């Protein structure tokens, strides 16, 4: 929430692995994430780090927690 018109959001796990890149380029102040990685597989419950890059303004780094109702272990 409270996002500018244009920004890039990168989400990392705590090991520093890039989980997802989200691009925002519209008038809304929020961006929905379907809680999936780049391969459209739901991420696991846990703590993730986000990095928001706003052109011409700067960056913001923070943490977010994901709580999944059911863990999916179809393959391992």
PDB file of C-alpha atoms in Angstrom:
ATOM      1  CA  UNK A   1       0.000   0.000   0.000  1.00  0.00           C
ATOM      2  CA  UNK A   2       0.954   3.683  -0.364  1.00  0.00           C
ATOM      3  CA  UNK A   3       3.030   3.018  -3.479  1.00  0.00           C
ATOM      4  CA  UNK A   4       3.896   5.587  -6.160  1.00  0.00           C
ATOM      5  CA  UNK A   5       2.698   5.247  -9.752  1.00  0.00           C
ATOM      6  CA  UNK A   6       5.891   3.512 -10.888  1.00  0.00           C
ATOM      7  CA  UNK A   7       8.108   1.189  -8.879  1.00  0.00           C
ATOM      8  CA  UNK A   8       9.838  -2.165  -8.921  1.00  0.00           C
ATOM      9  CA  UNK A   9       9.416  -4.504  -5.971  1.00  0.00           C
ATOM     10  CA  UNK A  10      11.828  -7.370  -5.410  1.00  0.00           C
ATOM     11  CA  UNK A  11      11.028 -10.023  -2.826  1.00  0.00           C
ATOM     12  CA  UNK A  12      13.808 -12.151  -1.330  1.00  0.00           C
ATOM     13  CA  UNK A  13      13.857 -15.011   1.160  1.00  0.00           C
ATOM     14  CA  UNK A  14      16.123 -14.729   4.208  1.00  0.00           C
ATOM     15  CA  UNK A  15      18.914 -16.570   2.382  1.00  0.00           C
ATOM     16  CA  UNK A  16      18.967 -13.715  -0.138  1.00  0.00           C
ATOM     17  CA  UNK A  17      17.436 -15.696  -2.995  1.00  0.00           C
ATOM     18  CA  UNK A  18      15.242 -13.621  -5.284  1.00  0.00           C
ATOM     19  CA  UNK A  19      11.687 -14.969  -5.039  1.00  0.00           C
ATOM     20  CA  UNK A  20       9.732 -12.558  -7.234  1.00  0.00           C
ATOM     21  CA  UNK A  21       9.975  -9.273  -9.133  1.00  0.00           C
ATOM     22  CA  UNK A  22       6.827  -7.160  -9.334  1.00  0.00           C
ATOM     23  CA  UNK A  23       6.515  -4.118 -11.603  1.00  0.00           C
ATOM     24  CA  UNK A  24       3.946  -1.407 -10.861  1.00  0.00           C
ATOM     25  CA  UNK A  25       2.974   1.192 -13.467  1.00  0.00           C
ATOM     26  CA  UNK A  26      -0.536   2.500 -12.788  1.00  0.00           C
ATOM     27  CA  UNK A  27      -2.422   5.132 -10.782  1.00  0.00           C
ATOM     28  CA  UNK A  28      -3.401   2.886  -7.862  1.00  0.00           C
ATOM     29  CA  UNK A  29      -1.578   3.130  -4.543  1.00  0.00           C
ATOM     30  CA  UNK A  30      -1.273  -0.614  -3.971  1.00  0.00           C
ATOM     31  CA  UNK A  31      -0.037  -3.741  -5.711  1.00  0.00           C
ATOM     32  CA  UNK A  32      -1.404  -7.240  -5.263  1.00  0.00           C
ATOM     33  CA  UNK A  33       0.962 -10.169  -4.968  1.00  0.00           C
ATOM     34  CA  UNK A  34      -0.523 -13.629  -5.446  1.00  0.00           C
ATOM     35  CA  UNK A  35       2.006 -15.036  -2.921  1.00  0.00           C
ATOM     36  CA  UNK A  36       3.710 -17.060  -5.659  1.00  0.00           C
ATOM     37  CA  UNK A  37       7.270 -17.134  -6.915  1.00  0.00           C
ATOM     38  CA  UNK A  38       8.401 -16.559 -10.528  1.00  0.00           C
ATOM     39  CA  UNK A  39       7.335 -20.140 -11.399  1.00  0.00           C
ATOM     40  CA  UNK A  40       3.787 -19.563 -10.040  1.00  0.00           C
ATOM     41  CA  UNK A  41       4.400 -21.888  -7.094  1.00  0.00           C
ATOM     42  CA  UNK A  42       3.046 -20.610  -3.744  1.00  0.00           C
ATOM     43  CA  UNK A  43       5.809 -19.532  -1.377  1.00  0.00           C
ATOM     44  CA  UNK A  44       6.263 -21.112   2.047  1.00  0.00           C
ATOM     45  CA  UNK A  45       5.245 -19.476   5.295  1.00  0.00           C
ATOM     46  CA  UNK A  46       8.041 -17.349   6.665  1.00  0.00           C
ATOM     47  CA  UNK A  47       9.737 -13.982   6.715  1.00  0.00           C
ATOM     48  CA  UNK A  48      10.703 -12.302   3.444  1.00  0.00           C
ATOM     49  CA  UNK A  49      12.594  -9.127   2.607  1.00  0.00           C
ATOM     50  CA  UNK A  50      11.208  -6.622   0.116  1.00  0.00           C
ATOM     51  CA  UNK A  51      13.144  -3.993  -1.799  1.00  0.00           C
ATOM     52  CA  UNK A  52      11.153  -1.201  -3.441  1.00  0.00           C
ATOM     53  CA  UNK A  53      12.944   0.861  -6.084  1.00  0.00           C
ATOM     54  CA  UNK A  54      11.261   4.118  -7.155  1.00  0.00           C
ATOM     55  CA  UNK A  55      12.882   5.821 -10.163  1.00  0.00           C
ATOM     56  CA  UNK A  56      14.173   9.267  -9.307  1.00  0.00           C
ATOM     57  CA  UNK A  57      13.221   8.945  -5.628  1.00  0.00           C
ATOM     58  CA  UNK A  58      15.159   6.114  -3.976  1.00  0.00           C
ATOM     59  CA  UNK A  59      14.697   2.739  -2.353  1.00  0.00           C
ATOM     60  CA  UNK A  60      12.969   1.225   0.666  1.00  0.00           C
ATOM     61  CA  UNK A  61      13.822  -2.109   2.282  1.00  0.00           C
ATOM     62  CA  UNK A  62      11.649  -3.919   4.792  1.00  0.00           C
ATOM     63  CA  UNK A  63      10.404  -7.276   6.007  1.00  0.00           C
ATOM     64  CA  UNK A  64       7.089  -9.030   5.541  1.00  0.00           C
ATOM     65  CA  UNK A  65       5.651 -12.208   7.004  1.00  0.00           C
ATOM     66  CA  UNK A  66       3.693 -14.783   5.019  1.00  0.00           C
ATOM     67  CA  UNK A  67       1.330 -17.187   6.755  1.00  0.00           C
ATOM     68  CA  UNK A  68      -0.016 -19.925   4.497  1.00  0.00           C
ATOM     69  CA  UNK A  69      -3.066 -21.830   5.701  1.00  0.00           C
ATOM     70  CA  UNK A  70      -1.913 -25.127   4.166  1.00  0.00           C
ATOM     71  CA  UNK A  71       1.624 -26.030   3.194  1.00  0.00           C
ATOM     72  CA  UNK A  72       1.814 -27.748  -0.191  1.00  0.00           C
ATOM     73  CA  UNK A  73       4.438 -30.443  -0.570  1.00  0.00           C
ATOM     74  CA  UNK A  74       3.426 -32.009  -3.888  1.00  0.00           C
ATOM     75  CA  UNK A  75       7.061 -32.537  -4.884  1.00  0.00           C
ATOM     76  CA  UNK A  76      10.291 -32.380  -2.938  1.00  0.00           C
TER      77      UNK A  76
END
